[in-house]
Amino acid sequence: GAVRGAVRTLCLAALLGALGAGGTELTLELPDSAQRCFHQELERGIKFTLDYQVISGGHYDVDCYVEDPNGKTIYQETKKQYDSFSHHTELKGVYTFCFGNEFSTFSHKIVYFDFQVGDEPPILPNMNNRATALTQMESACVTIHEMLNTVIDSQTHYRLREAQDRSRAEELNGRVSYWSVGETLILFVVSIGQVVLLKSFFTEKRPSSGGA
């Protein structure tokens, strides 16, 4: 009972460590000819990672750039569908990252991004300063923690793929519906035209009355 309780406690700590990593995930709508910016205050020597992906809209591309507190651009990409950027801060202050759709005149975009700050803390106390090897139970908990992280990443990936595929399917369904309505109207007009034309062939023209 005590061993099982310890295993459950350590595995629960691994689960909370996997789910409690610092960061922000957000899905935003980016109108045409628009730009959205976000700001985050960071300490010096902190690692941050920005992952983003366009879910729907246009050619599934977006502009993105990141600036340090002095306004220096440390990352810039144009018309990217997805990308990942990691950086260790050299200055303390507010960092800015922006998504731009200014090159698009008609297409609205849906953009997902994940902004992670700092390294993930160890799941076990004093794990980085241990003088002895991990026990079998601790190694199992570390393995479970790594597998949970893999599962979370996979779920996020498949969730984005599903949203992107659903958007494409809805767009294709709309195009097919419009095309079907257009074909129906054309057939209706052609059918009426044929009826009128055939009717004109079989209509008897009466001679005009007049005196000799």
JSON list of C-alpha atoms in Angstrom, two decimals:
[
{"chain": "A", "resi": 1, "resn": "GLY", "atom": "CA", "xyz": [0.00, 0.00, 0.00]},
{"chain": "A", "resi": 2, "resn": "ALA", "atom": "CA", "xyz": [2.76, 2.47, 0.88]},
{"chain": "A", "resi": 3, "resn": "VAL", "atom": "CA", "xyz": [4.70, 1.64, -2.31]},
{"chain": "A", "resi": 4, "resn": "ARG", "atom": "CA", "xyz": [1.60, 2.06, -4.44]},
{"chain": "A", "resi": 5, "resn": "GLY", "atom": "CA", "xyz": [0.89, 5.37, -2.74]},
{"chain": "A", "resi": 6, "resn": "ALA", "atom": "CA", "xyz": [4.40, 6.60, -3.47]},
{"chain": "A", "resi": 7, "resn": "VAL", "atom": "CA", "xyz": [4.12, 5.52, -7.10]},
{"chain": "A", "resi": 8, "resn": "ARG", "atom": "CA", "xyz": [0.79, 7.32, -7.45]},
{"chain": "A", "resi": 9, "resn": "THR", "atom": "CA", "xyz": [2.25, 10.47, -5.86]},
{"chain": "A", "resi": 10, "resn": "LEU", "atom": "CA", "xyz": [5.28, 10.52, -8.16]},
{"chain": "A", "resi": 11, "resn": "CYS", "atom": "CA", "xyz": [3.20, 9.78, -11.26]},
{"chain": "A", "resi": 12, "resn": "LEU", "atom": "CA", "xyz": [0.74, 12.52, -10.29]},
{"chain": "A", "resi": 13, "resn": "ALA", "atom": "CA", "xyz": [3.69, 14.91, -9.99]},
{"chain": "A", "resi": 14, "resn": "ALA", "atom": "CA", "xyz": [4.80, 13.88, -13.46]},
{"chain": "A", "resi": 15, "resn": "LEU", "atom": "CA", "xyz": [1.31, 14.48, -14.82]},
{"chain": "A", "resi": 16, "resn": "LEU", "atom": "CA", "xyz": [1.04, 17.92, -13.21]},
{"chain": "A", "resi": 17, "resn": "GLY", "atom": "CA", "xyz": [4.51, 18.78, -14.52]},
{"chain": "A", "resi": 18, "resn": "ALA", "atom": "CA", "xyz": [3.48, 17.83, -18.04]},
{"chain": "A", "resi": 19, "resn": "LEU", "atom": "CA", "xyz": [0.25, 19.84, -17.88]},
{"chain": "A", "resi": 20, "resn": "GLY", "atom": "CA", "xyz": [1.58, 22.77, -15.92]},
{"chain": "A", "resi": 21, "resn": "ALA", "atom": "CA", "xyz": [4.42, 23.92, -18.14]},
{"chain": "A", "resi": 22, "resn": "GLY", "atom": "CA", "xyz": [4.41, 27.70, -18.50]},
{"chain": "A", "resi": 23, "resn": "GLY", "atom": "CA", "xyz": [3.08, 29.03, -21.77]},
{"chain": "A", "resi": 24, "resn": "THR", "atom": "CA", "xyz": [0.19, 30.45, -23.72]},
{"chain": "A", "resi": 25, "resn": "GLU", "atom": "CA", "xyz": [-1.82, 28.89, -26.54]},
{"chain": "A", "resi": 26, "resn": "LEU", "atom": "CA", "xyz": [-4.20, 31.02, -28.55]},
{"chain": "A", "resi": 27, "resn": "THR", "atom": "CA", "xyz": [-6.16, 30.85, -31.79]},
{"chain": "A", "resi": 28, "resn": "LEU", "atom": "CA", "xyz": [-6.88, 34.25, -33.31]},
{"chain": "A", "resi": 29, "resn": "GLU", "atom": "CA", "xyz": [-8.71, 35.65, -36.33]},
{"chain": "A", "resi": 30, "resn": "LEU", "atom": "CA", "xyz": [-6.57, 37.86, -38.53]},
{"chain": "A", "resi": 31, "resn": "PRO", "atom": "CA", "xyz": [-8.66, 40.04, -40.89]},
{"chain": "A", "resi": 32, "resn": "ASP", "atom": "CA", "xyz": [-7.43, 41.02, -44.33]},
{"chain": "A", "resi": 33, "resn": "SER", "atom": "CA", "xyz": [-4.94, 43.90, -44.45]},
{"chain": "A", "resi": 34, "resn": "ALA", "atom": "CA", "xyz": [-4.55, 43.69, -40.66]},
{"chain": "A", "resi": 35, "resn": "GLN", "atom": "CA", "xyz": [-1.87, 43.01, -38.07]},
{"chain": "A", "resi": 36, "resn": "ARG", "atom": "CA", "xyz": [-2.09, 41.65, -34.52]},
{"chain": "A", "resi": 37, "resn": "CYS", "atom": "CA", "xyz": [0.67, 42.10, -31.96]},
{"chain": "A", "resi": 38, "resn": "PHE", "atom": "CA", "xyz": [1.27, 40.58, -28.52]},
{"chain": "A", "resi": 39, "resn": "HIS", "atom": "CA", "xyz": [3.60, 41.72, -25.76]},
{"chain": "A", "resi": 40, "resn": "GLN", "atom": "CA", "xyz": [5.37, 39.75, -23.05]},
{"chain": "A", "resi": 41, "resn": "GLU", "atom": "CA", "xyz": [7.71, 41.06, -20.36]},
{"chain": "A", "resi": 42, "resn": "LEU", "atom": "CA", "xyz": [10.69, 38.73, -19.87]},
{"chain": "A", "resi": 43, "resn": "GLU", "atom": "CA", "xyz": [13.76, 38.62, -17.69]},
{"chain": "A", "resi": 44, "resn": "ARG", "atom": "CA", "xyz": [17.26, 38.41, -19.08]},
{"chain": "A", "resi": 45, "resn": "GLY", "atom": "CA", "xyz": [18.62, 34.95, -19.87]},
{"chain": "A", "resi": 46, "resn": "ILE", "atom": "CA", "xyz": [15.18, 33.36, -20.30]},
{"chain": "A", "resi": 47, "resn": "LYS", "atom": "CA", "xyz": [14.45, 31.02, -23.18]},
{"chain": "A", "resi": 48, "resn": "PHE", "atom": "CA", "xyz": [11.19, 31.40, -25.07]},
{"chain": "A", "resi": 49, "resn": "THR", "atom": "CA", "xyz": [9.74, 29.49, -28.00]},
{"chain": "A", "resi": 50, "resn": "LEU", "atom": "CA", "xyz": [7.11, 30.64, -30.48]},
{"chain": "A", "resi": 51, "resn": "ASP", "atom": "CA", "xyz": [5.31, 28.06, -32.61]},
{"chain": "A", "resi": 52, "resn": "TYR", "atom": "CA", "xyz": [2.59, 29.13, -35.02]},
{"chain": "A", "resi": 53, "resn": "GLN", "atom": "CA", "xyz": [0.49, 27.70, -37.84]},
{"chain": "A", "resi": 54, "resn": "VAL", "atom": "CA", "xyz": [-2.18, 29.08, -40.16]},
{"chain": "A", "resi": 55, "resn": "ILE", "atom": "CA", "xyz": [-5.33, 26.98, -39.85]},
{"chain": "A", "resi": 56, "resn": "SER", "atom": "CA", "xyz": [-7.49, 28.51, -42.56]},
{"chain": "A", "resi": 57, "resn": "GLY", "atom": "CA", "xyz": [-7.76, 31.36, -45.04]},
{"chain": "A", "resi": 58, "resn": "GLY", "atom": "CA", "xyz": [-6.24, 32.21, -48.41]},
{"chain": "A", "resi": 59, "resn": "HIS", "atom": "CA", "xyz": [-3.07, 30.30, -49.18]},
{"chain": "A", "resi": 60, "resn": "TYR", "atom": "CA", "xyz": [-2.55, 29.45, -45.49]},
{"chain": "A", "resi": 61, "resn": "ASP", "atom": "CA", "xyz": [0.30, 31.93, -45.08]},
{"chain": "A", "resi": 62, "resn": "VAL", "atom": "CA", "xyz": [1.06, 34.79, -42.71]},
{"chain": "A", "resi": 63, "resn": "ASP", "atom": "CA", "xyz": [3.85, 37.25, -41.89]},
{"chain": "A", "resi": 64, "resn": "CYS", "atom": "CA", "xyz": [5.49, 37.06, -38.47]},
{"chain": "A", "resi": 65, "resn": "TYR", "atom": "CA", "xyz": [8.22, 38.98, -36.68]},
{"chain": "A", "resi": 66, "resn": "VAL", "atom": "CA", "xyz": [9.60, 39.28, -33.14]},
{"chain": "A", "resi": 67, "resn": "GLU", "atom": "CA", "xyz": [11.23, 42.38, -31.62]},
{"chain": "A", "resi": 68, "resn": "ASP", "atom": "CA", "xyz": [13.32, 42.80, -28.47]},
{"chain": "A", "resi": 69, "resn": "PRO", "atom": "CA", "xyz": [12.78, 45.65, -25.95]},
{"chain": "A", "resi": 70, "resn": "ASN", "atom": "CA", "xyz": [14.98, 47.98, -28.04]},
{"chain": "A", "resi": 71, "resn": "GLY", "atom": "CA", "xyz": [12.85, 47.45, -31.14]},
{"chain": "A", "resi": 72, "resn": "LYS", "atom": "CA", "xyz": [15.45, 45.26, -32.85]},
{"chain": "A", "resi": 73, "resn": "THR", "atom": "CA", "xyz": [13.96, 42.54, -35.05]},
{"chain": "A", "resi": 74, "resn": "ILE", "atom": "CA", "xyz": [15.29, 39.15, -33.94]},
{"chain": "A", "resi": 75, "resn": "TYR", "atom": "CA", "xyz": [13.00, 37.07, -36.13]},
{"chain": "A", "resi": 76, "resn": "GLN", "atom": "CA", "xyz": [11.11, 37.81, -39.34]},
{"chain": "A", "resi": 77, "resn": "GLU", "atom": "CA", "xyz": [9.41, 35.59, -41.89]},
{"chain": "A", "resi": 78, "resn": "THR", "atom": "CA", "xyz": [6.95, 36.41, -44.67]},
{"chain": "A", "resi": 79, "resn": "LYS", "atom": "CA", "xyz": [4.12, 34.28, -46.04]},
{"chain": "A", "resi": 80, "resn": "LYS", "atom": "CA", "xyz": [4.83, 31.24, -43.88]},
{"chain": "A", "resi": 81, "resn": "GLN", "atom": "CA", "xyz": [2.28, 28.54, -43.24]},
{"chain": "A", "resi": 82, "resn": "TYR", "atom": "CA", "xyz": [3.96, 27.39, -40.02]},
{"chain": "A", "resi": 83, "resn": "ASP", "atom": "CA", "xyz": [7.26, 27.83, -38.22]},
{"chain": "A", "resi": 84, "resn": "SER", "atom": "CA", "xyz": [9.00, 27.61, -34.85]},
{"chain": "A", "resi": 85, "resn": "PHE", "atom": "CA", "xyz": [11.39, 30.14, -33.28]},
{"chain": "A", "resi": 86, "resn": "SER", "atom": "CA", "xyz": [13.44, 29.83, -30.07]},
{"chain": "A", "resi": 87, "resn": "HIS", "atom": "CA", "xyz": [15.55, 32.54, -28.46]},
{"chain": "A", "resi": 88, "resn": "HIS", "atom": "CA", "xyz": [17.45, 33.25, -25.24]},
{"chain": "A", "resi": 89, "resn": "THR", "atom": "CA", "xyz": [16.77, 36.79, -24.09]},
{"chain": "A", "resi": 90, "resn": "GLU", "atom": "CA", "xyz": [19.76, 39.08, -23.79]},
{"chain": "A", "resi": 91, "resn": "LEU", "atom": "CA", "xyz": [17.78, 42.05, -22.46]},
{"chain": "A", "resi": 92, "resn": "LYS", "atom": "CA", "xyz": [15.16, 42.48, -19.78]},
{"chain": "A", "resi": 93, "resn": "GLY", "atom": "CA", "xyz": [11.96, 44.11, -20.95]},
{"chain": "A", "resi": 94, "resn": "VAL", "atom": "CA", "xyz": [8.90, 43.74, -23.14]},
{"chain": "A", "resi": 95, "resn": "TYR", "atom": "CA", "xyz": [9.25, 41.51, -26.20]},
{"chain": "A", "resi": 96, "resn": "THR", "atom": "CA", "xyz": [6.78, 41.91, -29.05]},
{"chain": "A", "resi": 97, "resn": "PHE", "atom": "CA", "xyz": [5.66, 39.36, -31.62]},
{"chain": "A", "resi": 98, "resn": "CYS", "atom": "CA", "xyz": [3.25, 40.21, -34.42]},
{"chain": "A", "resi": 99, "resn": "PHE", "atom": "CA", "xyz": [1.29, 38.39, -37.09]},
{"chain": "A", "resi": 100, "resn": "GLY", "atom": "CA", "xyz": [0.54, 40.28, -40.29]},
{"chain": "A", "resi": 101, "resn": "ASN", "atom": "CA", "xyz": [-1.99, 39.72, -43.05]},
{"chain": "A", "resi": 102, "resn": "GLU", "atom": "CA", "xyz": [-1.39, 43.04, -44.74]},
{"chain": "A", "resi": 103, "resn": "PHE", "atom": "CA", "xyz": [-0.49, 41.46, -48.09]},
{"chain": "A", "resi": 104, "resn": "SER", "atom": "CA", "xyz": [-3.97, 39.89, -48.36]},
{"chain": "A", "resi": 105, "resn": "THR", "atom": "CA", "xyz": [-6.88, 42.01, -49.58]},
{"chain": "A", "resi": 106, "resn": "PHE", "atom": "CA", "xyz": [-9.80, 39.59, -49.25]},
{"chain": "A", "resi": 107, "resn": "SER", "atom": "CA", "xyz": [-8.72, 36.56, -47.20]},
{"chain": "A", "resi": 108, "resn": "HIS", "atom": "CA", "xyz": [-9.25, 36.33, -43.47]},
{"chain": "A", "resi": 109, "resn": "LYS", "atom": "CA", "xyz": [-6.84, 34.02, -41.66]},
{"chain": "A", "resi": 110, "resn": "ILE", "atom": "CA", "xyz": [-7.17, 31.86, -38.56]},
{"chain": "A", "resi": 111, "resn": "VAL", "atom": "CA", "xyz": [-3.79, 31.55, -36.82]},
{"chain": "A", "resi": 112, "resn": "TYR", "atom": "CA", "xyz": [-2.80, 29.29, -33.93]},
{"chain": "A", "resi": 113, "resn": "PHE", "atom": "CA", "xyz": [0.29, 30.03, -31.84]},
{"chain": "A", "resi": 114, "resn": "ASP", "atom": "CA", "xyz": [1.96, 28.55, -28.77]},
{"chain": "A", "resi": 115, "resn": "PHE", "atom": "CA", "xyz": [4.25, 30.83, -26.76]},
{"chain": "A", "resi": 116, "resn": "GLN", "atom": "CA", "xyz": [6.36, 28.97, -24.18]},
{"chain": "A", "resi": 117, "resn": "VAL", "atom": "CA", "xyz": [8.55, 30.78, -21.65]},
{"chain": "A", "resi": 118, "resn": "GLY", "atom": "CA", "xyz": [11.39, 29.21, -19.69]},
{"chain": "A", "resi": 119, "resn": "ASP", "atom": "CA", "xyz": [12.58, 25.65, -19.37]},
{"chain": "A", "resi": 120, "resn": "GLU", "atom": "CA", "xyz": [10.32, 23.02, -17.92]},
{"chain": "A", "resi": 121, "resn": "PRO", "atom": "CA", "xyz": [11.06, 22.43, -14.19]},
{"chain": "A", "resi": 122, "resn": "PRO", "atom": "CA", "xyz": [12.24, 18.96, -13.11]},
{"chain": "A", "resi": 123, "resn": "ILE", "atom": "CA", "xyz": [9.44, 16.63, -12.13]},
{"chain": "A", "resi": 124, "resn": "LEU", "atom": "CA", "xyz": [11.34, 15.26, -9.11]},
{"chain": "A", "resi": 125, "resn": "PRO", "atom": "CA", "xyz": [12.89, 17.31, -6.27]},
{"chain": "A", "resi": 126, "resn": "ASN", "atom": "CA", "xyz": [16.63, 18.02, -6.70]},
{"chain": "A", "resi": 127, "resn": "MET", "atom": "CA", "xyz": [16.64, 15.89, -9.84]},
{"chain": "A", "resi": 128, "resn": "ASN", "atom": "CA", "xyz": [19.39, 17.94, -11.49]},
{"chain": "A", "resi": 129, "resn": "ASN", "atom": "CA", "xyz": [21.64, 17.84, -8.41]},
{"chain": "A", "resi": 130, "resn": "ARG", "atom": "CA", "xyz": [21.35, 14.18, -7.48]},
{"chain": "A", "resi": 131, "resn": "ALA", "atom": "CA", "xyz": [24.57, 12.32, -6.71]},
{"chain": "A", "resi": 132, "resn": "THR", "atom": "CA", "xyz": [22.99, 8.90, -7.17]},
{"chain": "A", "resi": 133, "resn": "ALA", "atom": "CA", "xyz": [21.18, 7.29, -10.07]},
{"chain": "A", "resi": 134, "resn": "LEU", "atom": "CA", "xyz": [17.41, 7.34, -10.26]},
{"chain": "A", "resi": 135, "resn": "THR", "atom": "CA", "xyz": [15.54, 4.45, -8.76]},
{"chain": "A", "resi": 136, "resn": "GLN", "atom": "CA", "xyz": [13.41, 2.19, -10.92]},
{"chain": "A", "resi": 137, "resn": "MET", "atom": "CA", "xyz": [10.25, 3.91, -9.70]},
{"chain": "A", "resi": 138, "resn": "GLU", "atom": "CA", "xyz": [11.66, 7.39, -10.41]},
{"chain": "A", "resi": 139, "resn": "SER", "atom": "CA", "xyz": [12.85, 6.33, -13.86]},
{"chain": "A", "resi": 140, "resn": "ALA", "atom": "CA", "xyz": [9.37, 5.01, -14.61]},
{"chain": "A", "resi": 141, "resn": "CYS", "atom": "CA", "xyz": [7.84, 8.33, -13.58]},
{"chain": "A", "resi": 142, "resn": "VAL", "atom": "CA", "xyz": [10.29, 10.24, -15.80]},
{"chain": "A", "resi": 143, "resn": "THR", "atom": "CA", "xyz": [9.39, 7.96, -18.71]},
{"chain": "A", "resi": 144, "resn": "ILE", "atom": "CA", "xyz": [5.68, 8.54, -18.07]},
{"chain": "A", "resi": 145, "resn": "HIS", "atom": "CA", "xyz": [6.29, 12.30, -17.99]},
{"chain": "A", "resi": 146, "resn": "GLU", "atom": "CA", "xyz": [8.11, 12.22, -21.32]},
{"chain": "A", "resi": 147, "resn": "MET", "atom": "CA", "xyz": [5.36, 10.10, -22.85]},
{"chain": "A", "resi": 148, "resn": "LEU", "atom": "CA", "xyz": [2.73, 12.55, -21.60]},
{"chain": "A", "resi": 149, "resn": "ASN", "atom": "CA", "xyz": [4.60, 15.41, -23.25]},
{"chain": "A", "resi": 150, "resn": "THR", "atom": "CA", "xyz": [4.68, 13.43, -26.48]},
{"chain": "A", "resi": 151, "resn": "VAL", "atom": "CA", "xyz": [0.95, 12.74, -26.22]},
{"chain": "A", "resi": 152, "resn": "ILE", "atom": "CA", "xyz": [0.19, 16.43, -25.62]},
{"chain": "A", "resi": 153, "resn": "ASP", "atom": "CA", "xyz": [2.29, 17.46, -28.63]},
{"chain": "A", "resi": 154, "resn": "SER", "atom": "CA", "xyz": [0.62, 14.82, -30.79]},
{"chain": "A", "resi": 155, "resn": "GLN", "atom": "CA", "xyz": [-2.85, 15.90, -29.69]},
{"chain": "A", "resi": 156, "resn": "THR", "atom": "CA", "xyz": [-2.06, 19.51, -30.53]},
{"chain": "A", "resi": 157, "resn": "HIS", "atom": "CA", "xyz": [-0.68, 18.52, -33.93]},
{"chain": "A", "resi": 158, "resn": "TYR", "atom": "CA", "xyz": [-3.68, 16.37, -34.84]},
{"chain": "A", "resi": 159, "resn": "ARG", "atom": "CA", "xyz": [-6.11, 18.97, -33.51]},
{"chain": "A", "resi": 160, "resn": "LEU", "atom": "CA", "xyz": [-4.59, 21.58, -35.81]},
{"chain": "A", "resi": 161, "resn": "ARG", "atom": "CA", "xyz": [-4.57, 19.17, -38.75]},
{"chain": "A", "resi": 162, "resn": "GLU", "atom": "CA", "xyz": [-8.22, 18.35, -38.11]},
{"chain": "A", "resi": 163, "resn": "ALA", "atom": "CA", "xyz": [-9.16, 22.04, -37.95]},
{"chain": "A", "resi": 164, "resn": "GLN", "atom": "CA", "xyz": [-7.22, 22.76, -41.14]},
{"chain": "A", "resi": 165, "resn": "ASP", "atom": "CA", "xyz": [-8.76, 19.81, -43.00]},
{"chain": "A", "resi": 166, "resn": "ARG", "atom": "CA", "xyz": [-12.23, 20.76, -41.79]},
{"chain": "A", "resi": 167, "resn": "SER", "atom": "CA", "xyz": [-11.73, 24.32, -43.04]},
{"chain": "A", "resi": 168, "resn": "ARG", "atom": "CA", "xyz": [-10.62, 23.05, -46.45]},
{"chain": "A", "resi": 169, "resn": "ALA", "atom": "CA", "xyz": [-13.55, 20.63, -46.61]},
{"chain": "A", "resi": 170, "resn": "GLU", "atom": "CA", "xyz": [-16.03, 23.40, -45.76]},
{"chain": "A", "resi": 171, "resn": "GLU", "atom": "CA", "xyz": [-14.46, 25.68, -48.37]},
{"chain": "A", "resi": 172, "resn": "LEU", "atom": "CA", "xyz": [-14.62, 22.91, -50.99]},
{"chain": "A", "resi": 173, "resn": "ASN", "atom": "CA", "xyz": [-18.22, 22.14, -50.02]},
{"chain": "A", "resi": 174, "resn": "GLY", "atom": "CA", "xyz": [-19.13, 25.81, -50.46]},
{"chain": "A", "resi": 175, "resn": "ARG", "atom": "CA", "xyz": [-17.53, 25.91, -53.90]},
{"chain": "A", "resi": 176, "resn": "VAL", "atom": "CA", "xyz": [-19.35, 22.74, -54.96]},
{"chain": "A", "resi": 177, "resn": "SER", "atom": "CA", "xyz": [-22.65, 24.16, -53.68]},
{"chain": "A", "resi": 178, "resn": "TYR", "atom": "CA", "xyz": [-22.20, 27.43, -55.58]},
{"chain": "A", "resi": 179, "resn": "TRP", "atom": "CA", "xyz": [-21.20, 25.53, -58.73]},
{"chain": "A", "resi": 180, "resn": "SER", "atom": "CA", "xyz": [-24.26, 23.29, -58.42]},
{"chain": "A", "resi": 181, "resn": "VAL", "atom": "CA", "xyz": [-26.57, 26.29, -58.02]},
{"chain": "A", "resi": 182, "resn": "GLY", "atom": "CA", "xyz": [-24.94, 27.94, -61.05]},
{"chain": "A", "resi": 183, "resn": "GLU", "atom": "CA", "xyz": [-25.33, 24.81, -63.16]},
{"chain": "A", "resi": 184, "resn": "THR", "atom": "CA", "xyz": [-29.00, 24.53, -62.10]},
{"chain": "A", "resi": 185, "resn": "LEU", "atom": "CA", "xyz": [-29.69, 28.12, -63.14]},
{"chain": "A", "resi": 186, "resn": "ILE", "atom": "CA", "xyz": [-27.91, 27.63, -66.47]},
{"chain": "A", "resi": 187, "resn": "LEU", "atom": "CA", "xyz": [-29.90, 24.43, -67.19]},
{"chain": "A", "resi": 188, "resn": "PHE", "atom": "CA", "xyz": [-33.12, 26.22, -66.25]},
{"chain": "A", "resi": 189, "resn": "VAL", "atom": "CA", "xyz": [-32.38, 29.13, -68.60]},
{"chain": "A", "resi": 190, "resn": "VAL", "atom": "CA", "xyz": [-31.30, 26.80, -71.43]},
{"chain": "A", "resi": 191, "resn": "SER", "atom": "CA", "xyz": [-34.43, 24.68, -71.00]},
{"chain": "A", "resi": 192, "resn": "ILE", "atom": "CA", "xyz": [-36.72, 27.72, -71.17]},
{"chain": "A", "resi": 193, "resn": "GLY", "atom": "CA", "xyz": [-34.81, 28.98, -74.23]},
{"chain": "A", "resi": 194, "resn": "GLN", "atom": "CA", "xyz": [-35.21, 25.64, -76.01]},
{"chain": "A", "resi": 195, "resn": "VAL", "atom": "CA", "xyz": [-38.93, 25.51, -75.26]},
{"chain": "A", "resi": 196, "resn": "VAL", "atom": "CA", "xyz": [-39.43, 29.03, -76.56]},
{"chain": "A", "resi": 197, "resn": "LEU", "atom": "CA", "xyz": [-37.36, 28.31, -79.67]},
{"chain": "A", "resi": 198, "resn": "LEU", "atom": "CA", "xyz": [-39.21, 25.08, -80.46]},
{"chain": "A", "resi": 199, "resn": "LYS", "atom": "CA", "xyz": [-42.54, 26.75, -79.86]},
{"chain": "A", "resi": 200, "resn": "SER", "atom": "CA", "xyz": [-41.63, 29.45, -82.36]},
{"chain": "A", "resi": 201, "resn": "PHE", "atom": "CA", "xyz": [-40.98, 26.80, -85.03]},
{"chain": "A", "resi": 202, "resn": "PHE", "atom": "CA", "xyz": [-44.46, 25.30, -84.75]},
{"chain": "A", "resi": 203, "resn": "THR", "atom": "CA", "xyz": [-46.39, 28.52, -84.37]},
{"chain": "A", "resi": 204, "resn": "GLU", "atom": "CA", "xyz": [-48.59, 29.11, -87.44]},
{"chain": "A", "resi": 205, "resn": "LYS", "atom": "CA", "xyz": [-48.23, 32.59, -88.82]},
{"chain": "A", "resi": 206, "resn": "ARG", "atom": "CA", "xyz": [-51.61, 34.01, -89.88]},
{"chain": "A", "resi": 207, "resn": "PRO", "atom": "CA", "xyz": [-51.65, 36.01, -93.12]},
{"chain": "A", "resi": 208, "resn": "SER", "atom": "CA", "xyz": [-52.44, 39.63, -92.67]},
{"chain": "A", "resi": 209, "resn": "SER", "atom": "CA", "xyz": [-55.86, 40.71, -93.93]},
{"chain": "A", "resi": 210, "resn": "GLY", "atom": "CA", "xyz": [-55.99, 43.37, -96.70]},
{"chain": "A", "resi": 211, "resn": "GLY", "atom": "CA", "xyz": [-58.10, 44.41, -99.68]},
{"chain": "A", "resi": 212, "resn": "ALA", "atom": "CA", "xyz": [-57.09, 43.58, -103.19]}
]
